[in-house]
Coordinates of C-alpha atoms in Angstrom, one line a residue:
X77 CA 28.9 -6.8 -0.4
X78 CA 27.5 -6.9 -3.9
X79 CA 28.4 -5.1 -7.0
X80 CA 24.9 -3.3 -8.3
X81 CA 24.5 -1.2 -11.4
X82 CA 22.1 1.2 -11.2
X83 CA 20.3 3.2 -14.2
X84 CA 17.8 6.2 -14.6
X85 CA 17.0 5.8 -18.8
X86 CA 15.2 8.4 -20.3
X87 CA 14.3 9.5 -23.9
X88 CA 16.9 12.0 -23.9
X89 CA 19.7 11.5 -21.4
X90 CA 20.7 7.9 -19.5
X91 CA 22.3 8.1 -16.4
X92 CA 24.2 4.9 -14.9
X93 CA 26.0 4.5 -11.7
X94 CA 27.9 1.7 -10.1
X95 CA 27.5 1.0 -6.2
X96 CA 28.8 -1.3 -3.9
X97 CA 25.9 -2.3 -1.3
X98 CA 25.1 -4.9 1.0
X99 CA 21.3 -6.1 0.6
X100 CA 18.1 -3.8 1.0
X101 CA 20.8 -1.8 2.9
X102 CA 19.7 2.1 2.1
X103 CA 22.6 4.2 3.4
X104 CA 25.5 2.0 1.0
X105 CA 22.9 2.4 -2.0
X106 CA 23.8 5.6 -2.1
X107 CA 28.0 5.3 -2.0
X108 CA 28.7 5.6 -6.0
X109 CA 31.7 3.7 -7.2
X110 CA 31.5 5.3 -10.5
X111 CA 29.4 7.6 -12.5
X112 CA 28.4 8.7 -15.9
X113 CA 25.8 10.5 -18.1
X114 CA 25.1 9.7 -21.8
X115 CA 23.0 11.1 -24.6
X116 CA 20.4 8.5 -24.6
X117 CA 19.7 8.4 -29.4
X118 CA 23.7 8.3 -29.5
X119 CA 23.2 4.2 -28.8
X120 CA 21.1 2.0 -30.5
X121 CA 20.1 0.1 -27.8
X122 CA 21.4 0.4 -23.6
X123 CA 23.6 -2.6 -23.9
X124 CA 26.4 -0.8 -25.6
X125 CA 26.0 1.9 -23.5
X126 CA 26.1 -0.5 -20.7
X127 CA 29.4 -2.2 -22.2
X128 CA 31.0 1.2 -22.8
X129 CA 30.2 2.6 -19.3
X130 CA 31.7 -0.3 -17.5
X131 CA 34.8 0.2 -20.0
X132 CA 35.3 3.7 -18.8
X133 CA 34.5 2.6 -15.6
X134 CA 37.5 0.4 -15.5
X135 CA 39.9 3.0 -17.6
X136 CA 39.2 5.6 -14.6
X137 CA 39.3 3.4 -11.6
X138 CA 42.2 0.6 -12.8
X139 CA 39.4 -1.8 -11.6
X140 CA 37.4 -4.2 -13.4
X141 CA 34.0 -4.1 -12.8
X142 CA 31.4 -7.5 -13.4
X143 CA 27.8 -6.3 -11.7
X144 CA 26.0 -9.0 -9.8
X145 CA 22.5 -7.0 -10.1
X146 CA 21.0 -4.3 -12.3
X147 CA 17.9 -2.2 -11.9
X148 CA 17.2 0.5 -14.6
X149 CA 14.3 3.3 -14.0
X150 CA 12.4 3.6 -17.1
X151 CA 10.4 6.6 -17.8
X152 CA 7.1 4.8 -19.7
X153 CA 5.3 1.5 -18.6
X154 CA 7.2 -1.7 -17.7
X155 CA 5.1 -4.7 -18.5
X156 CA 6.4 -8.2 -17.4
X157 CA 10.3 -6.5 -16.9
X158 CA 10.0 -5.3 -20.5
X159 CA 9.7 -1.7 -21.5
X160 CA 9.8 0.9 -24.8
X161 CA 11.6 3.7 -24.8
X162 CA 9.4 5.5 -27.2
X163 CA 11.6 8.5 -28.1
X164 CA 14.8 6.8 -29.1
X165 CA 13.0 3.2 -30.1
X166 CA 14.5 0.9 -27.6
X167 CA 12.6 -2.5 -26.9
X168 CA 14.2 -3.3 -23.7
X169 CA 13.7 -6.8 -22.4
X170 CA 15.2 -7.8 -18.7
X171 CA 16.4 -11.3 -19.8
X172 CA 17.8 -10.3 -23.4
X173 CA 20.1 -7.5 -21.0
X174 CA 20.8 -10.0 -18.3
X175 CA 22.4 -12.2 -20.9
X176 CA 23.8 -10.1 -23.7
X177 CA 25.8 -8.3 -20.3
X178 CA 26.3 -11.3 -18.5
X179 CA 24.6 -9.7 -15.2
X180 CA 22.8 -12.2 -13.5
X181 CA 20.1 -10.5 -12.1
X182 CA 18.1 -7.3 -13.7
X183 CA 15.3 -5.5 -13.0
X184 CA 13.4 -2.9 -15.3
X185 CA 11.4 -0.5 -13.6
X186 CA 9.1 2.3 -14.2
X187 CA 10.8 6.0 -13.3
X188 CA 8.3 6.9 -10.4
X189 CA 8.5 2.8 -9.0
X190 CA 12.7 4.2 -8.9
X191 CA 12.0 7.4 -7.2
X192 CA 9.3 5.7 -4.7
X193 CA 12.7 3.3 -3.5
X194 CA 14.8 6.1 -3.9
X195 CA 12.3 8.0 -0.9
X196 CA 13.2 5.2 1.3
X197 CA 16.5 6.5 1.2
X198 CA 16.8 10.2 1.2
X199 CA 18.1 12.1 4.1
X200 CA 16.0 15.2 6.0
X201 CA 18.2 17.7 3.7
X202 CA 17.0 16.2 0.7
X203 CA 13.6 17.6 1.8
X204 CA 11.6 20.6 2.2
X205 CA 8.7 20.4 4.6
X206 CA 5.2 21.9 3.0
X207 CA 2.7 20.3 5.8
X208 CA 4.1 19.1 9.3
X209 CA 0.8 16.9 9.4
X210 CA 0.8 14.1 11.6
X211 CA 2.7 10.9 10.4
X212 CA 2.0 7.5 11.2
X213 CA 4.6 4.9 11.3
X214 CA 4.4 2.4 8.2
X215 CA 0.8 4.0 6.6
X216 CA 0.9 4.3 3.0
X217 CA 3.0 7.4 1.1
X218 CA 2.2 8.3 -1.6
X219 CA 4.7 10.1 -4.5
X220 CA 3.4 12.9 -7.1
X221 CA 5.9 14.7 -9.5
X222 CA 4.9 17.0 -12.6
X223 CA 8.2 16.8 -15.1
X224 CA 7.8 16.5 -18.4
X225 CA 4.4 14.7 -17.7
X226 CA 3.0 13.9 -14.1
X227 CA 4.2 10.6 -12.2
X228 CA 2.2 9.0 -9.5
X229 CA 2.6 5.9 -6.9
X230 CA 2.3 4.9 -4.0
X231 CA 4.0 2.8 -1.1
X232 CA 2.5 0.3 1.1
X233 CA 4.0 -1.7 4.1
X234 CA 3.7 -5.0 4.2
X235 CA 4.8 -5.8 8.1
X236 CA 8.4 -5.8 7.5
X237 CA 9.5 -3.2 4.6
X238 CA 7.9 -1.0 2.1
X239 CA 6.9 -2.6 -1.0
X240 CA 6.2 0.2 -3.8
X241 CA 3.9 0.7 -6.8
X242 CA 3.6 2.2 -9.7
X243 CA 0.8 4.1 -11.5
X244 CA -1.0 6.2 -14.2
X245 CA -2.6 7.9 -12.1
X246 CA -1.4 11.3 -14.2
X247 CA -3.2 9.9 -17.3
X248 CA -6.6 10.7 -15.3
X249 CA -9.4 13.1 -15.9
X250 CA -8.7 16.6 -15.3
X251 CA -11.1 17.9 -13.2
X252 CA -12.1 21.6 -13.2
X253 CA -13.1 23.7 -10.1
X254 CA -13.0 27.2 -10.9
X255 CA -14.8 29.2 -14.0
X256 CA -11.7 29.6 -15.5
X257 CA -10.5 26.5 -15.2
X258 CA -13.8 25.4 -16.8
X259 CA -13.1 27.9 -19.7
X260 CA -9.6 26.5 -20.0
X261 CA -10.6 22.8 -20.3
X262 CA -12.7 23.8 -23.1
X263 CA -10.4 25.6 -24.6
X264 CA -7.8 23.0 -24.6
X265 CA -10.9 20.8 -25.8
X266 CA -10.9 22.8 -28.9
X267 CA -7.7 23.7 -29.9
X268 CA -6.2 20.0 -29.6
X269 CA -9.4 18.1 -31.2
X270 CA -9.8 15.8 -27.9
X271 CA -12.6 14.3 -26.2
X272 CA -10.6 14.4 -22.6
X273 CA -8.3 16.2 -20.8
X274 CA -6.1 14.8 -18.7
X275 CA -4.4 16.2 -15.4
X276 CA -1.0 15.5 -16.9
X277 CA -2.0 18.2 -19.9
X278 CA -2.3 20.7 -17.1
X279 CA 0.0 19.4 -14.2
X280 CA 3.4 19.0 -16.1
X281 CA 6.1 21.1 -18.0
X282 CA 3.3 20.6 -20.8
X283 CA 0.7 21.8 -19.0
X284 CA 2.5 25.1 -18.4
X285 CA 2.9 26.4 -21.8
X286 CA -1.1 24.6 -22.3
X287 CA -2.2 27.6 -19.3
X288 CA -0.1 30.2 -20.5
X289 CA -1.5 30.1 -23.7
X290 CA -5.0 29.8 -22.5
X291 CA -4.7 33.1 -20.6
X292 CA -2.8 34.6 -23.6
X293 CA -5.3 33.9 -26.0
X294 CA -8.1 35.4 -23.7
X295 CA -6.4 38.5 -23.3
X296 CA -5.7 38.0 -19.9
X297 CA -2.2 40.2 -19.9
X298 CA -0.2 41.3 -22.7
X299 CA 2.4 38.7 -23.7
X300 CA 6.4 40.2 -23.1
X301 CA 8.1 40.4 -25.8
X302 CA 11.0 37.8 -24.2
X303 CA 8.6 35.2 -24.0
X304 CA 6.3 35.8 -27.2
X305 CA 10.1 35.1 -29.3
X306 CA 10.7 31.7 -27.0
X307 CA 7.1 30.8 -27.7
X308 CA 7.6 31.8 -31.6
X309 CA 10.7 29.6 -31.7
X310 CA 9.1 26.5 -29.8
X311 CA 6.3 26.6 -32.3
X312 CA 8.6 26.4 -34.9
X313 CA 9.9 23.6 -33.6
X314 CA 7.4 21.0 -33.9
X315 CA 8.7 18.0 -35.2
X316 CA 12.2 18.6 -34.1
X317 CA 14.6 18.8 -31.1
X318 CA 13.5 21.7 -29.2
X319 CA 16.0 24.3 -28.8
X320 CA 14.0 26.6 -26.0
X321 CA 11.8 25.4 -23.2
X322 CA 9.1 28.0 -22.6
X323 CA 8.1 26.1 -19.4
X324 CA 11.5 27.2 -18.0
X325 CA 11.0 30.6 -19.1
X326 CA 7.4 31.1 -17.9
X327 CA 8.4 29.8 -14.7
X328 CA 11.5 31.9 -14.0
X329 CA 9.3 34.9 -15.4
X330 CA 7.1 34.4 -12.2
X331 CA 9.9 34.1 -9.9
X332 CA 11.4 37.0 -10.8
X333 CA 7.8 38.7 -10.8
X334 CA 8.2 40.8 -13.9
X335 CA 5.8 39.3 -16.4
X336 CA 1.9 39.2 -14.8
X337 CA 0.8 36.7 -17.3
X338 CA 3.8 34.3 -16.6
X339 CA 2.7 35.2 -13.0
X340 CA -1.0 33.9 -13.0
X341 CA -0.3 31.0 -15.5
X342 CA 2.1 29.7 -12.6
X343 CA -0.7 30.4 -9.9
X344 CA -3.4 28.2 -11.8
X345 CA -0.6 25.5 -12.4
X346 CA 0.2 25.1 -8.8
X347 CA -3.4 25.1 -7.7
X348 CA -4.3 22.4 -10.3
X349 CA -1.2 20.3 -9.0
X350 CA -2.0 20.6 -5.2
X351 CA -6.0 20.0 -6.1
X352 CA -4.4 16.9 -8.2
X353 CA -1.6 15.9 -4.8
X354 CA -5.2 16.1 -2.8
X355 CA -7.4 13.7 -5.0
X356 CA -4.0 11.4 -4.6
X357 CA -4.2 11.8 -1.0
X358 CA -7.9 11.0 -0.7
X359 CA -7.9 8.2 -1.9
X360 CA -4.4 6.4 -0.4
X361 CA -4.4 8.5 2.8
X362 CA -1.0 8.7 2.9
X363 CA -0.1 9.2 6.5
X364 CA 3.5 8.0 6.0
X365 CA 3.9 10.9 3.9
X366 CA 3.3 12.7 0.7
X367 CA 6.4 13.0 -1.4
X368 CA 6.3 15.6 -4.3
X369 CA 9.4 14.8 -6.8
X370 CA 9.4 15.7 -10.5
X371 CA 11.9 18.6 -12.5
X372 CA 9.3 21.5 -11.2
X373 CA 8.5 21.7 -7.7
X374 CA 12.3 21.6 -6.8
X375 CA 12.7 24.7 -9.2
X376 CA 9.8 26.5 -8.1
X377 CA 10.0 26.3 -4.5
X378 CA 9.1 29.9 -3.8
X379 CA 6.1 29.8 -5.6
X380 CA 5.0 26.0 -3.9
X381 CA 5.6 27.7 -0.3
X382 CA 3.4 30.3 -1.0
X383 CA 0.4 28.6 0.4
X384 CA -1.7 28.2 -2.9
X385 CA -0.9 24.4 -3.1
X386 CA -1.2 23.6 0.2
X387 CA -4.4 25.2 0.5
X388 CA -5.9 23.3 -2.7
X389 CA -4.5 20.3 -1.4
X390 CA -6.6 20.5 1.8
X391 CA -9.7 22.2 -0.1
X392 CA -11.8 18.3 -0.1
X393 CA -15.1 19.7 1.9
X394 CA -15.8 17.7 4.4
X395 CA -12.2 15.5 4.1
X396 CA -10.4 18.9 5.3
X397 CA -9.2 17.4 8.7
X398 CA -7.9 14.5 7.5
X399 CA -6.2 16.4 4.8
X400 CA -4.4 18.3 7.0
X401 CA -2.8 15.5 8.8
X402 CA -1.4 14.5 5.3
X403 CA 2.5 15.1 5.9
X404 CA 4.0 17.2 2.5
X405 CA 7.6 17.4 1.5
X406 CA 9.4 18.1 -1.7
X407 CA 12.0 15.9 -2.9
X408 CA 15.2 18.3 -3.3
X409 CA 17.9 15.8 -4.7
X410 CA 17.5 15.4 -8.4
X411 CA 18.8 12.0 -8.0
X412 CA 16.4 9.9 -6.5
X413 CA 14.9 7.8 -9.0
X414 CA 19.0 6.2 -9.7
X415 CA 19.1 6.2 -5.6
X416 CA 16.5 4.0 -5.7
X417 CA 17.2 2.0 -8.6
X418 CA 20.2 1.1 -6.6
X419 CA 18.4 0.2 -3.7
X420 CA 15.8 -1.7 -6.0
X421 CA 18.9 -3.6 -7.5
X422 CA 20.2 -4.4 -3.9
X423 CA 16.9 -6.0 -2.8
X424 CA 16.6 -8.3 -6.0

């Protein structure tokens, strides 16, 4: 058995975990020894986060804990197992940790390479089943999450396990298919001073607020009063730590059906994200599966099984039939990217 440490960093909140596993063994990846969630700008850097969990670790268990591996899922680009944190100014550095923490072996990762081990390992009620399709034993999967911004990659078999991949595949062109959509991308065009749009500016927590205040603007349906003050205060905001997220609010608006702009900016959000899932899909054909994680889908479930995304996901022309073979589940467990930064660290 080895003693892996297990963390899912983000800008804002860092969550570590402690797990006893035996090697590339996905069930024990998953048995925490001890856990704990920190406030990622209270530390200057993870190591004395890292040296005050495993102190707290010990205070609440009697045990003393000494990690043989490490694997930390990084939300932004990992370069040679070196990564910045942008929003709380960590350089991060895989050798500087392994030696300032005396842990032999560590591995920095990017957030959506954590949650594409992490699938390996989830159970059939940590999913909910969009498309049955037809899957094929060891063809590619492919992972897709709209968050805070839009995560791809993508898993491929190599004859005797599943290696995984990250990408930036969010950071691609948006690509308009309707006349509103059109109008919108110019819009967007305009008011931010751009030359591109991306499909994370649309396909995201961002890309909410971007469409709900697209069809405000153009008059689409009178803004409530409830949201207009969350949007007021948000704008306010700029600059500093947000105290509202309108995302949330738009979102639960459409739920609840009792705001019809709230309504329709969810609608055009969850076309754009199964149109995006599809172009994914074309081009991995991911028989093995198509795995949508992120903070949204999970939230919104309703609203994803009311056949809009699933229908814009298949909507490729001629590429229909093979689109439909595409199996489509959402990822319900929140923690899947420190799942599989366990099971990352258990395989180094």
């Amino acid at each position: 058995m080895a003693l892996l440490l297990a963390g899912d960093i983000g800008g804002t909140k860092t969550i570590l975990r402690l797990v006893e596993a035996q090697v590339d063994q996905t069930e024990t990846a998953k048995n925490s020894l001890f856990e704990q969630r920190y406030v990622s700008r209270d530390f200057p850097d993870l190591v004395p986060m890292v040296e005050k969990f495993l102190q707290e670790a010990q205070q609440s268990t009697g045990q003393s804990f000494a990690p043989e591996k490490a694997c930390f899922g990084i939300a932004g680009p990992v370069v040679n197992n070196t990564s910045k944190v942008t929003n709380v100014g960590w350089m991060l550095e895989g050798d500087r940790l392994s030696e300032q923490l005396s842990i032999p072996k560590i591995s920095l990762i990017n957030d959506f390479a954590a949650i594409g081990y992490g699938i390996l390992a989830l159970e059939p009620t940590d999913l909910h089943v969009l498309q049955q399709g037809q899957p094929k034993e060891n063809a590619p999967i492919a992972v897709i999450g709209a968050g805070t911004g839009l995560g791809q990659g993508y898993l491929v078999h190599d004859g005797t396990a599943y290696q995984v991949f990250e990408s930036e595949g969010g950071h691609a062109d948006f690509a308009p298919r309707t006349e509103l959509e059109f109008q919108m991308s110019r819009y967007l065009l305009d008011k931010l001073n751009i030359e591109r749009i991306s499909v994370e500016r649309i396909v995201s927590g961002q890309g909410i607020i971007a469409i709900y205040q697209f069809l405000r603007d153009r008059d689409f349906a009178k803004e409530s009063p409830e949201i207009a003050e969350i949007m007021h205060t948000w704008n306010s905001e700029i600059g500093r730590e947000k105290t509202v997220d309108p995302a949330a609010a738009i979102s639960q608006a459409a739920l609840e059906q009792r705001d019809h702009l709230s309504e329709k900016t969810m609608q055009m959000f969850i076309d754009a994200y199964g149109a995006e899932a599809g172009n994914q899909a074309l081009k991995l054909l991911p028989y093995g599966g198509l795995y949508i994680a992120g903070g949204i889908a999970a939230k919104v479930l309703p609203l994803m099984e009311e056949g809009s995304f699933v229908r814009s996901f298949q909507l490729k022309g001629r590429m229909r039939s093979l689109m439909e073979q595409v199996p489509i589940q959402i990822v319900l467990n929140p923690q899947v990217g420190l799942i599989g930064a366990a099971l990352c660290a258990s395989r180094l």
